[in-house]
Coordinates of C-alpha atoms in Angstrom, one line a residue:
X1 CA 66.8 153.6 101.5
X2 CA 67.2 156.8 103.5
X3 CA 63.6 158.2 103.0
X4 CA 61.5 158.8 106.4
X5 CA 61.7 160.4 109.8
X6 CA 61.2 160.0 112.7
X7 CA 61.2 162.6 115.7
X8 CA 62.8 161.4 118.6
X9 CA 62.0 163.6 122.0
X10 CA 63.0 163.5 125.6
X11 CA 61.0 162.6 128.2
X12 CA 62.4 164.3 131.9
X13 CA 61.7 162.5 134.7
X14 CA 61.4 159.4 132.7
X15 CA 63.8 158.1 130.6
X16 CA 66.3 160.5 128.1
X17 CA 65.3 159.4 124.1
X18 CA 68.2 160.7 121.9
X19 CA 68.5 157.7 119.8
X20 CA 66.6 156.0 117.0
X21 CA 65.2 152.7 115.6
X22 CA 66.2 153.3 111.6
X23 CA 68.3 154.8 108.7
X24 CA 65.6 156.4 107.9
X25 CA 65.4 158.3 110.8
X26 CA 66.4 162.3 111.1
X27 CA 67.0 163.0 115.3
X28 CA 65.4 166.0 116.2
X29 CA 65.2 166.6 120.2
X30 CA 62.6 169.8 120.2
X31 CA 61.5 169.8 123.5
X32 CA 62.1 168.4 127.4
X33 CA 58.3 167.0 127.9
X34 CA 56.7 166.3 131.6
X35 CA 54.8 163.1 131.5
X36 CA 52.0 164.9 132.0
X37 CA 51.9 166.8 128.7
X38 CA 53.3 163.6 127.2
X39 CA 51.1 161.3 124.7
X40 CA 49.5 164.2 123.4
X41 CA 50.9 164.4 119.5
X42 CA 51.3 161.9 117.2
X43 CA 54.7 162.6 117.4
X44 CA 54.9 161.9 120.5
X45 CA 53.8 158.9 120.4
X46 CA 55.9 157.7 117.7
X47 CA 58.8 159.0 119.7
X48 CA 57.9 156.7 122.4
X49 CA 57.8 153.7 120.3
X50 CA 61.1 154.5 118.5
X51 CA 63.0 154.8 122.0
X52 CA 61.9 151.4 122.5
X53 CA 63.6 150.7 119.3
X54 CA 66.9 152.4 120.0
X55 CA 67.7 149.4 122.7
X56 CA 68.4 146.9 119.8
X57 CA 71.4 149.0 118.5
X58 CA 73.1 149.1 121.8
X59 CA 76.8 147.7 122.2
X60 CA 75.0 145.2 124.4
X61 CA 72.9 143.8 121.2
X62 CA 73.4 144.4 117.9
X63 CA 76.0 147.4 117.8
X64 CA 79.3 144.6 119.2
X65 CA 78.7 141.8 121.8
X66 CA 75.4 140.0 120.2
X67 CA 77.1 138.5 117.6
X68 CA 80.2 138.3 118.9
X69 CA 78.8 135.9 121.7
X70 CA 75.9 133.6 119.4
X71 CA 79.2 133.4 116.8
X72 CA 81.1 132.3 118.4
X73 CA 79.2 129.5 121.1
X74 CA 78.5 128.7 118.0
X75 CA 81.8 127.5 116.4
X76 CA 80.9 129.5 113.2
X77 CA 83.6 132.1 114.6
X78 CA 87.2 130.6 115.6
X79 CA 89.3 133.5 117.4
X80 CA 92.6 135.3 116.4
X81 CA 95.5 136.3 119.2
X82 CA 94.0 139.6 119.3
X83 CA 90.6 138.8 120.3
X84 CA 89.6 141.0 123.0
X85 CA 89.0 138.8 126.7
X86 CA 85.6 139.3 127.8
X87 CA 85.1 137.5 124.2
X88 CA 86.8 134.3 124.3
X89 CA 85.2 132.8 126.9
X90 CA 82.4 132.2 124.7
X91 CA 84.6 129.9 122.4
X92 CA 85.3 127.7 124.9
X93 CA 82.4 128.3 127.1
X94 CA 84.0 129.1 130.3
X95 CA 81.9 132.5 131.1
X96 CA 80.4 133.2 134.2
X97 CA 78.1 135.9 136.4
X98 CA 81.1 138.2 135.8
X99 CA 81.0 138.8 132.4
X100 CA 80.3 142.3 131.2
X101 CA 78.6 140.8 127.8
X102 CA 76.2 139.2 129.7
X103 CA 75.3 141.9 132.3
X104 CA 75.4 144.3 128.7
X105 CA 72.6 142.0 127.2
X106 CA 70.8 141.4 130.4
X107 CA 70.3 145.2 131.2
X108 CA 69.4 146.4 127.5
X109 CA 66.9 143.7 126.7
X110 CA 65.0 145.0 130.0
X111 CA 65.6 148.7 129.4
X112 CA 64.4 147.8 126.2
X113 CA 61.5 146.2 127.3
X114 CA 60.9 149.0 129.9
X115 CA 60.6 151.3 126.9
X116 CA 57.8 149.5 125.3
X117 CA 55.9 148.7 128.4
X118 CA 56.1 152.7 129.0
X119 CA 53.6 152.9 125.7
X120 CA 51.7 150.3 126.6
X121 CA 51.5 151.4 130.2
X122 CA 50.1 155.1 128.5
X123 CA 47.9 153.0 126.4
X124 CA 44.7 154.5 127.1
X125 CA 45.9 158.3 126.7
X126 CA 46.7 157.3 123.0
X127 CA 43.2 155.7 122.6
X128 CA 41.8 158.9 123.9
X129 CA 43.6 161.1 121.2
X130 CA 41.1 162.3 118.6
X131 CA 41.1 161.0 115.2
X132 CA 42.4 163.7 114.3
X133 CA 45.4 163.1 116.0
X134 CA 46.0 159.6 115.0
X135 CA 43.7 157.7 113.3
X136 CA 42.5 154.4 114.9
X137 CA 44.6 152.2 112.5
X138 CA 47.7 153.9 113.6
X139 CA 46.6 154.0 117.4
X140 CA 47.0 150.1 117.1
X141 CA 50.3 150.0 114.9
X142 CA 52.2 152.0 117.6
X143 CA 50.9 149.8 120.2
X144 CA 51.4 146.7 117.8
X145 CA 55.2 147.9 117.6
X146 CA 55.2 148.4 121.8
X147 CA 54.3 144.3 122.0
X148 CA 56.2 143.5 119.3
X149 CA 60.0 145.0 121.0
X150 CA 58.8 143.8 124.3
X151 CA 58.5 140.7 122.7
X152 CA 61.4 140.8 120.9
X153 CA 63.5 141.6 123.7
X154 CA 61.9 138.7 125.7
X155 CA 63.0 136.6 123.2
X156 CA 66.1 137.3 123.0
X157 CA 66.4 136.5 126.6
X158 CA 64.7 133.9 127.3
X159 CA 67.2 130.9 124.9
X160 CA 69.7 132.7 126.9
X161 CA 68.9 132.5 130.6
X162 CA 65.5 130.0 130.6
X163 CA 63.2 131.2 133.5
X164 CA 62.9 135.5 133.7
X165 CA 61.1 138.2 135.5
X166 CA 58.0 139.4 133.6
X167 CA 57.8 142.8 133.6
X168 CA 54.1 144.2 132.2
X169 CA 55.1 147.9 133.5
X170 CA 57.5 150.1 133.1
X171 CA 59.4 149.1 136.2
X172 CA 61.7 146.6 135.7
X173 CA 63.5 146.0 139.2
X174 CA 62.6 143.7 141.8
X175 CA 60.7 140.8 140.6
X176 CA 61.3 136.8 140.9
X177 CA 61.9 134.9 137.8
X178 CA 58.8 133.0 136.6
X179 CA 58.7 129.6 134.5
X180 CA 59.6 129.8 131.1
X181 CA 56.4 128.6 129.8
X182 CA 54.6 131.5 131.4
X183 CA 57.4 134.1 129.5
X184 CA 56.6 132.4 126.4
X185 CA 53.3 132.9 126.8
X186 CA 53.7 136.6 127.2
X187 CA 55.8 136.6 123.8
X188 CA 53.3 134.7 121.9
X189 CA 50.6 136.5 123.3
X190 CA 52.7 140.2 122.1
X191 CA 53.7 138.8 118.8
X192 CA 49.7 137.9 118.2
X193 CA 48.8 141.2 119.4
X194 CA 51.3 142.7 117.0
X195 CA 49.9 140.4 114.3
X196 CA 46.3 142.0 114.1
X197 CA 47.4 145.6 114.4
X198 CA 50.6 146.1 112.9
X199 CA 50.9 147.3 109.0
X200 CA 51.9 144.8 106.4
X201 CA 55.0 145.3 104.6
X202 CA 54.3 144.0 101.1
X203 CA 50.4 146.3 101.0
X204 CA 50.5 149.2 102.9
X205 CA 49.7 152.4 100.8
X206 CA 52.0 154.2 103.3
X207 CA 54.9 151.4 102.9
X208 CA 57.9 153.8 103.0
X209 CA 56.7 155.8 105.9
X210 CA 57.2 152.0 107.5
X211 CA 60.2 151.6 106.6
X212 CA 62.5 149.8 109.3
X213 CA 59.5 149.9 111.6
X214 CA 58.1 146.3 113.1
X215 CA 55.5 144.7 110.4
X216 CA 52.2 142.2 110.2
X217 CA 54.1 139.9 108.7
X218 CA 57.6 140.1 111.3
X219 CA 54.9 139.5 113.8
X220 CA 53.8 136.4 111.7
X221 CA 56.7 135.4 111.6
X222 CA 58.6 135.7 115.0
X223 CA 55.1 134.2 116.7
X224 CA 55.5 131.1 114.2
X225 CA 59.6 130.7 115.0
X226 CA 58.1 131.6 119.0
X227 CA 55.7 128.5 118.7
X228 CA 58.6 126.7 116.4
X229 CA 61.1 126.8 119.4
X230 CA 58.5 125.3 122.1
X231 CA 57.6 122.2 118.9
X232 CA 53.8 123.5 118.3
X233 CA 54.4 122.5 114.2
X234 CA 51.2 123.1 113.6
X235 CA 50.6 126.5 115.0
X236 CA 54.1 127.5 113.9
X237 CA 53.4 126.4 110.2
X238 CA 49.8 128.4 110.2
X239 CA 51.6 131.4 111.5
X240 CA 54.4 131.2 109.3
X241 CA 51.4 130.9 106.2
X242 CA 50.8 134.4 107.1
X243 CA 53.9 135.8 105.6
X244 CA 53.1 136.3 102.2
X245 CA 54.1 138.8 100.0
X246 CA 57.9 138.0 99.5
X247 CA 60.1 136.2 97.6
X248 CA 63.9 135.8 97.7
X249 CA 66.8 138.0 97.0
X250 CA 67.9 136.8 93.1
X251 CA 71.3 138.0 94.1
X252 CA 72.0 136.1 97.9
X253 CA 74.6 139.1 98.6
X254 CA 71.7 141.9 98.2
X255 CA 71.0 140.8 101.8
X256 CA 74.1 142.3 103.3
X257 CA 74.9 145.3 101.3
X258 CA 73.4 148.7 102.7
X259 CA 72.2 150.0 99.1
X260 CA 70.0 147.0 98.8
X261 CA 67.9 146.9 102.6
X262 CA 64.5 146.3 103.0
X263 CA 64.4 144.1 99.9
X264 CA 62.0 141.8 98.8
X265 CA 63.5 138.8 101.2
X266 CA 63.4 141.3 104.4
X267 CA 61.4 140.8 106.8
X268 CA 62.9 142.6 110.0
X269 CA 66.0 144.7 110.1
X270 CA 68.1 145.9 112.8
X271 CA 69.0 149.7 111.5
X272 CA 72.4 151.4 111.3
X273 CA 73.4 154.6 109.5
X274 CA 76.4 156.2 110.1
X275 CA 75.1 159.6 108.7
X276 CA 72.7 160.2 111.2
X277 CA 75.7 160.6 114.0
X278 CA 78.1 158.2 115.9
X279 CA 79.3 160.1 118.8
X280 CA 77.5 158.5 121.6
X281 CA 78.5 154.6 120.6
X282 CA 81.1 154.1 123.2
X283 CA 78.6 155.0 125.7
X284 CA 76.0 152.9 124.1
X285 CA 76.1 149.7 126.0
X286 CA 72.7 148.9 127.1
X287 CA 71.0 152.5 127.4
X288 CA 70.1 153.3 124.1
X289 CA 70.5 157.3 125.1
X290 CA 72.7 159.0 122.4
X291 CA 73.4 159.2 119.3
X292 CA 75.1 155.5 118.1
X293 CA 73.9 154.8 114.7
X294 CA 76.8 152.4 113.9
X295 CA 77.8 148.8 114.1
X296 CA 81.3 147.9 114.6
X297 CA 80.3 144.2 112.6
X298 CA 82.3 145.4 109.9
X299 CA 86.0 146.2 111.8
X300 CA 85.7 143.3 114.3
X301 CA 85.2 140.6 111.6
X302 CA 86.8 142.3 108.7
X303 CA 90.0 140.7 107.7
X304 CA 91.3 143.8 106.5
X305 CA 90.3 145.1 109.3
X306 CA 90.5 144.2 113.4
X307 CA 90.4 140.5 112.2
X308 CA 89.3 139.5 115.8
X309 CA 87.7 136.3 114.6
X310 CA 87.7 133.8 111.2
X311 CA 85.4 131.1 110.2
X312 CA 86.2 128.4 111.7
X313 CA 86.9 125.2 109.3
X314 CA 83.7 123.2 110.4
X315 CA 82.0 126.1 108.7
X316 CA 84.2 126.1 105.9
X317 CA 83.9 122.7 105.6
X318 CA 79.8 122.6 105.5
X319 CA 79.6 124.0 102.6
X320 CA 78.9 121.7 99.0
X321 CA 81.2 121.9 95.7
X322 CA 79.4 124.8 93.8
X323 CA 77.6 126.3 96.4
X324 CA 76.9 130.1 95.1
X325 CA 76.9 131.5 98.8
X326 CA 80.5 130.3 99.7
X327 CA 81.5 133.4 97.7
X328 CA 79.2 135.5 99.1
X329 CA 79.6 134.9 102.9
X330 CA 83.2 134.4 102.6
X331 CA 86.4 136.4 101.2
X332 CA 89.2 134.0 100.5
X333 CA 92.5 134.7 98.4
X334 CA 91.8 136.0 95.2
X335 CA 88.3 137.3 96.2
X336 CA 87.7 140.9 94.7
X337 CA 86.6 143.8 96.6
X338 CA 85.9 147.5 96.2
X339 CA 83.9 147.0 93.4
X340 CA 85.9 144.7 91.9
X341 CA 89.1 147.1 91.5
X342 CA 91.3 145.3 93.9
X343 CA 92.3 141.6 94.7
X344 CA 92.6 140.1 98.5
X345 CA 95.6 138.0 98.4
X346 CA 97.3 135.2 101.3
X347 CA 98.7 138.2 103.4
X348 CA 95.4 139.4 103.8
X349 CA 94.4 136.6 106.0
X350 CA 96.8 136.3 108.3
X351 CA 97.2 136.6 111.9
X352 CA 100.7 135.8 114.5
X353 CA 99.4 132.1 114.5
X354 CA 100.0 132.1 110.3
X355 CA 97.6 132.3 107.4
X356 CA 93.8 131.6 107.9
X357 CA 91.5 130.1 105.0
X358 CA 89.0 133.0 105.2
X359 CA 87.2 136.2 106.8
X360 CA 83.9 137.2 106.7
X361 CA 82.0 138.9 103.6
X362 CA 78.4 139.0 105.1
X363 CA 77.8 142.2 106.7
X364 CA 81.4 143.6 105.7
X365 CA 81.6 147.3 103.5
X366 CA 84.7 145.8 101.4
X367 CA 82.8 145.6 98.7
X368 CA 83.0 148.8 97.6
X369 CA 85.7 150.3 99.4
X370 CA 89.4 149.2 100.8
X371 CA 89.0 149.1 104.1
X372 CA 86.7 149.0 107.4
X373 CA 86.7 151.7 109.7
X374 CA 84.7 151.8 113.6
X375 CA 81.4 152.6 112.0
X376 CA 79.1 150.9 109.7
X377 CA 75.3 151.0 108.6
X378 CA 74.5 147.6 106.9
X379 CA 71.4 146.5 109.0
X380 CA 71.0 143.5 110.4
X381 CA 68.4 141.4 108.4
X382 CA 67.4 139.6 111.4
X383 CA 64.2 137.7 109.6
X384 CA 64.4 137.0 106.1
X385 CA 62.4 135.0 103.9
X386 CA 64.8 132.2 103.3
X387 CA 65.1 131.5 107.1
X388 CA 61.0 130.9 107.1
X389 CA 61.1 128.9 104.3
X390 CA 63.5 126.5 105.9
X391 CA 61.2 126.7 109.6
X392 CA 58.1 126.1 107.6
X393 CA 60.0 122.7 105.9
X394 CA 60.9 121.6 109.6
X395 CA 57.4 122.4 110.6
X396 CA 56.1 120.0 107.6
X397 CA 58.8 117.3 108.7
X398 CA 58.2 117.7 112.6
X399 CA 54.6 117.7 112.6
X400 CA 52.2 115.2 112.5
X401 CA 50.9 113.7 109.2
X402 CA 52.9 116.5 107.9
X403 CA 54.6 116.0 104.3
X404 CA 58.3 115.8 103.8
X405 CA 57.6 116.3 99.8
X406 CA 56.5 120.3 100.9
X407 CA 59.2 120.3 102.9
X408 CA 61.7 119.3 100.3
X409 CA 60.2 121.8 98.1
X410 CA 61.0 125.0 100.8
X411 CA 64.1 123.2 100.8
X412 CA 64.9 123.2 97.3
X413 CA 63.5 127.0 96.7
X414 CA 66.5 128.1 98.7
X415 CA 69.0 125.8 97.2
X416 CA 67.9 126.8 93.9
X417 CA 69.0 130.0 94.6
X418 CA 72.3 128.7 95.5
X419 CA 72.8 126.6 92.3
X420 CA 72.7 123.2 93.5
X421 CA 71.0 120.5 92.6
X422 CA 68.2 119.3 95.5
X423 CA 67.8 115.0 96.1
X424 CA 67.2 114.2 99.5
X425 CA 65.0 111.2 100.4
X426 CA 61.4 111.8 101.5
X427 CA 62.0 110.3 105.1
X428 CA 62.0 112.2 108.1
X429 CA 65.8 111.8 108.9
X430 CA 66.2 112.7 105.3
X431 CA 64.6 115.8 105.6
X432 CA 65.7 116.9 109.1
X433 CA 69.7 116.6 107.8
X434 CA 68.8 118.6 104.8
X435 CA 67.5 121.6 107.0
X436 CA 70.2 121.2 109.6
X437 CA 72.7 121.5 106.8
X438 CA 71.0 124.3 104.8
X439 CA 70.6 126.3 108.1
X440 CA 74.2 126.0 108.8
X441 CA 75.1 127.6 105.5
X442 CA 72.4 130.0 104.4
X443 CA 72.3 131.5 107.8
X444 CA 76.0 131.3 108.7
X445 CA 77.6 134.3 110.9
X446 CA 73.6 135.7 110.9
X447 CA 73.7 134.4 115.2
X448 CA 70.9 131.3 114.9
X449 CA 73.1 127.9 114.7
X450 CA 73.8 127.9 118.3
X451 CA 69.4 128.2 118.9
X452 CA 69.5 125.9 116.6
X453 CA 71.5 122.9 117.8
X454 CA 70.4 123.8 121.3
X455 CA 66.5 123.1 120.3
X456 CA 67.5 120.1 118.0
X457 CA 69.8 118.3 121.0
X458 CA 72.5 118.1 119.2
X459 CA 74.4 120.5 120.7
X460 CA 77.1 118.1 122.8
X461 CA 77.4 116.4 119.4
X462 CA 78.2 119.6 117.6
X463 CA 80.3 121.2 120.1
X464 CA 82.4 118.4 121.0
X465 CA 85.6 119.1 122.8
X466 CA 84.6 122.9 122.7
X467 CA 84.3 123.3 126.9
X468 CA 80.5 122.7 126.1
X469 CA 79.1 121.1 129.0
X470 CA 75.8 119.3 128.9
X471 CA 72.5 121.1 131.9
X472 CA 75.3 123.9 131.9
X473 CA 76.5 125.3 128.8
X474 CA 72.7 126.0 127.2
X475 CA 72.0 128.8 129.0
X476 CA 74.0 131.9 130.3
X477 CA 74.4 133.1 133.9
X478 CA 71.8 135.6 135.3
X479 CA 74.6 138.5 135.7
X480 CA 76.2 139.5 139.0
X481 CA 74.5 143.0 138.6
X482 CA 71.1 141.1 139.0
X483 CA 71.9 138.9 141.2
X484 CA 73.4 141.6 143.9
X485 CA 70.7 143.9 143.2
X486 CA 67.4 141.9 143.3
X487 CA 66.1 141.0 146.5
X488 CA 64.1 138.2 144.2
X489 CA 67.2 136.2 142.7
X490 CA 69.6 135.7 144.4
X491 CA 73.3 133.7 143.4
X492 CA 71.5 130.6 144.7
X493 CA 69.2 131.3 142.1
X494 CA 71.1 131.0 139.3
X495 CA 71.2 128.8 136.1
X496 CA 72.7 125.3 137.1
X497 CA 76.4 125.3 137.4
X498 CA 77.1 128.9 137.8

């Protein structure tokens, strides 16, 4: 779904915007703008908002070491000979300040969330453009999108290093790390902003113009999986009531195949297309300058391919007798590929250690083509309606006076889809084992297990034997980079044990 544009402009003095948010997205770079005749065109504006974008395809993020690192911390990913260095560590947990995946996803997030605190900061030169210029309902949608990426990209932080500097402005050097509570507030307070002023997905008249773009109903539901994480059931549930509109995928591999994005079951999608230009990816480790409209998902995991990592066997393992996604997460000897003309075989799962059981199929262009190469544009669905349906059962479980027969029911819609037959007990231990087993196999290589048993404590349980270490192992180092630089944390600082 290659339909819309957006114009993407530099800003001198301030930051260089060369990059985009979407697929749907044509670069143009027309002119070098001061910041004082900036904010003046609705174009403009929008080319703000999608630099702040252009941070979530970064190497550091979504483009390599994101999923790489969530993967494999959590177990889902076991690694072959040839896994690159700065990578293993997180199988086994032994990363420190040092590691350039960290500093990568430290320094993007906050560029990141520099770029959406540059709107905001400009706020009330877009409220004084004429209506003429932008209307009043797209005034707030842009700034809607600014607090929804800074929120974002707080969130993605925050699971990973607890207690962070809030940045409200541009500048994004120099302060102390404040509380977690007070950084989740910030997040719930951006993703309720977003809420009331973005556009909705499933009812907008201008829908494809919106296309990849932040949405009412992402904003619903990243502020309900916000409250979710900190166990405010009932706020969580009412947010996640809000996403309405969608239904699931009938086919489970639609949601991984770049003809079929932006689906019925997609909520928000990280956005990749080759076509719009790849030279700038090797470069693209946490800037989001340049032209990197590719993931390299598809050669690191592909078997036919780099064949860096495999599923590991727990994950294998997880999985029930006639389970429809096995086949559609997973390519296993005998598995057919390029649309349907050839056949993997044994040899195409091996590695120097011998044969493995599997590689990955989520996210991998093999089905419809022979091979992988460095670039590919299947998005990231990185909220889709099957993952609220299983946070709004553990809401219903959690909460109080809440009612494990709903929850069984959002249980069993996403079963169904699967072909299996749903009985679990009405209890509350019943219920909570259902959803921690049908998380760990709908969402599987999608980088949420490891939040997952972190938030549930069941993480030394899970990760038994791994290097996991308990008051250590749950969050990441503040990086060396940080540490060096800001007068306000220093080594001494740091998370416990590093």
């Amino acid at each position: 779904m290659k339909k819309i544009k957006y114009i993407v402009v530099v800003l001198s003095a301030i930051f260089a915007i060369n990059s985009c948010d979407t697929k749907d997205l044509e670069l143009t770079n027309p002119n070098a703008l001061s910041p004082e005749t900036f904010f003046k065109t609705k174009n403009q504006v929008e080319s703000a908002v999608n630099a702040a974008y252009a941070n979530l395809q970064t190497r550091g993020l979504y483009a390599r070491h994101l999923f790489f690192a969530l993967d494999n911390m959590s177990q889902e990913n076991k690694g072959n000979p040839q896994l690159e260095g700065n990578k293993t560590p997180f199988l086994n947990f032994s990363f420190d300040a040092s590691s350039d995946i960290i500093q990568y996803y430290w320094e993007t997030c906050f560029l990141g969330i520099s770029k959406a605190n540059f709107v905001l900061d400009n706020e009330a030169k877009i409220q004084a453009l004429p209506s003429s210029v932008l209307t009043q309902a797209e005034k707030n949608k842009y700034l809607g999108e600014a607090h929804f990426l800074r929120a974002y990209y707080y969130f993605l932080l925050l699971p990973r290093f607890g207690d962070l500097p809030i940045y409200t402005s541009q500048t994004i050097t120099g302060a102390a790390r404040s509380p977690k509570e007070e950084v989740y507030k910030l997040i719930t307070d951006d993703f309720d902003f977003a809420s009331k002023n973005l556009f909705s997905k499933t009812t907008n008249a201008t829908l494809q113009q919106n296309i990849g773009r932040a949405t009412k109903e992402a904003a619903f539901a990243y502020l309900g999986k916000v409250l979710l994480y900190q166990k405010k059931y009932d706020e969580a549930l009412a947010a996640f009531n809000n996403v309405t509109g969608f239904t699931l995928e009938s086919n489970f591999y639609n949601n991984f195949m770049d003809e079929t994005e932006h689906g019925p079951e997609s909520i928000f999608e990280i956005e990749y297309d080759e076509n719009l230009g790849v030279g700038d990816k090797w470069g693209s480790d946490t800037a989001g300058d340049g032209v990197a409209e590719s993931t390299l998902r598809g050669q690191e995991y592909g078997n036919l391919g780099w064949y860096n990592v495999y599923p590991s066997d727990d994950l294998l393992d997880e999985y029930e007798p006639g389970d429809k996604r096995f086949a559609d997460t997973f390519y296993v000897p005998g598995s057919k590929y390029n649309n349907g003309a050839n056949t993997m075989t044994a040899a195409n799962f091996s590695s120097s250690e011998g044969l493995r059981r599997a590689g990955w199929k989520k996210y991998q262009n093999y089905y419809k083509r022979t091979d992988e190469n460095l670039d590919s544009s299947i998005n990231f669905k990185v909220m889709r309606y099957s993952d609220v349906l299983l946070m709004k059962a553990e809401c219903e479980n959690q909460r109080a006076g809440g009612s494990q027969t709903a929850a069984i029911a959002y249980i069993k819609e996403v079963r169904d889809r699967a072909g299996l037959v749903t009985a679990i007990a009405p209890t509350k231990e019943a219920v909570f084992t259902a959803i921690v087993h049908e998380r760990k196999v709908e969402l599987a290589g999608e980088q949420v297990r490891f939040d997952d048993i972190i938030r549930w404590g069941i993480a030394a349980t899970e990760l038994q034997g791994t290097g996991f270490k308990v008051g250590k192992s749950e969050l990441w180092p503040i990086p060396n980079r940080e540490t060096s630089s800001n007068p306000n944390i220093k080594p001494s600082n740091n998370n416990p044990g590093y």
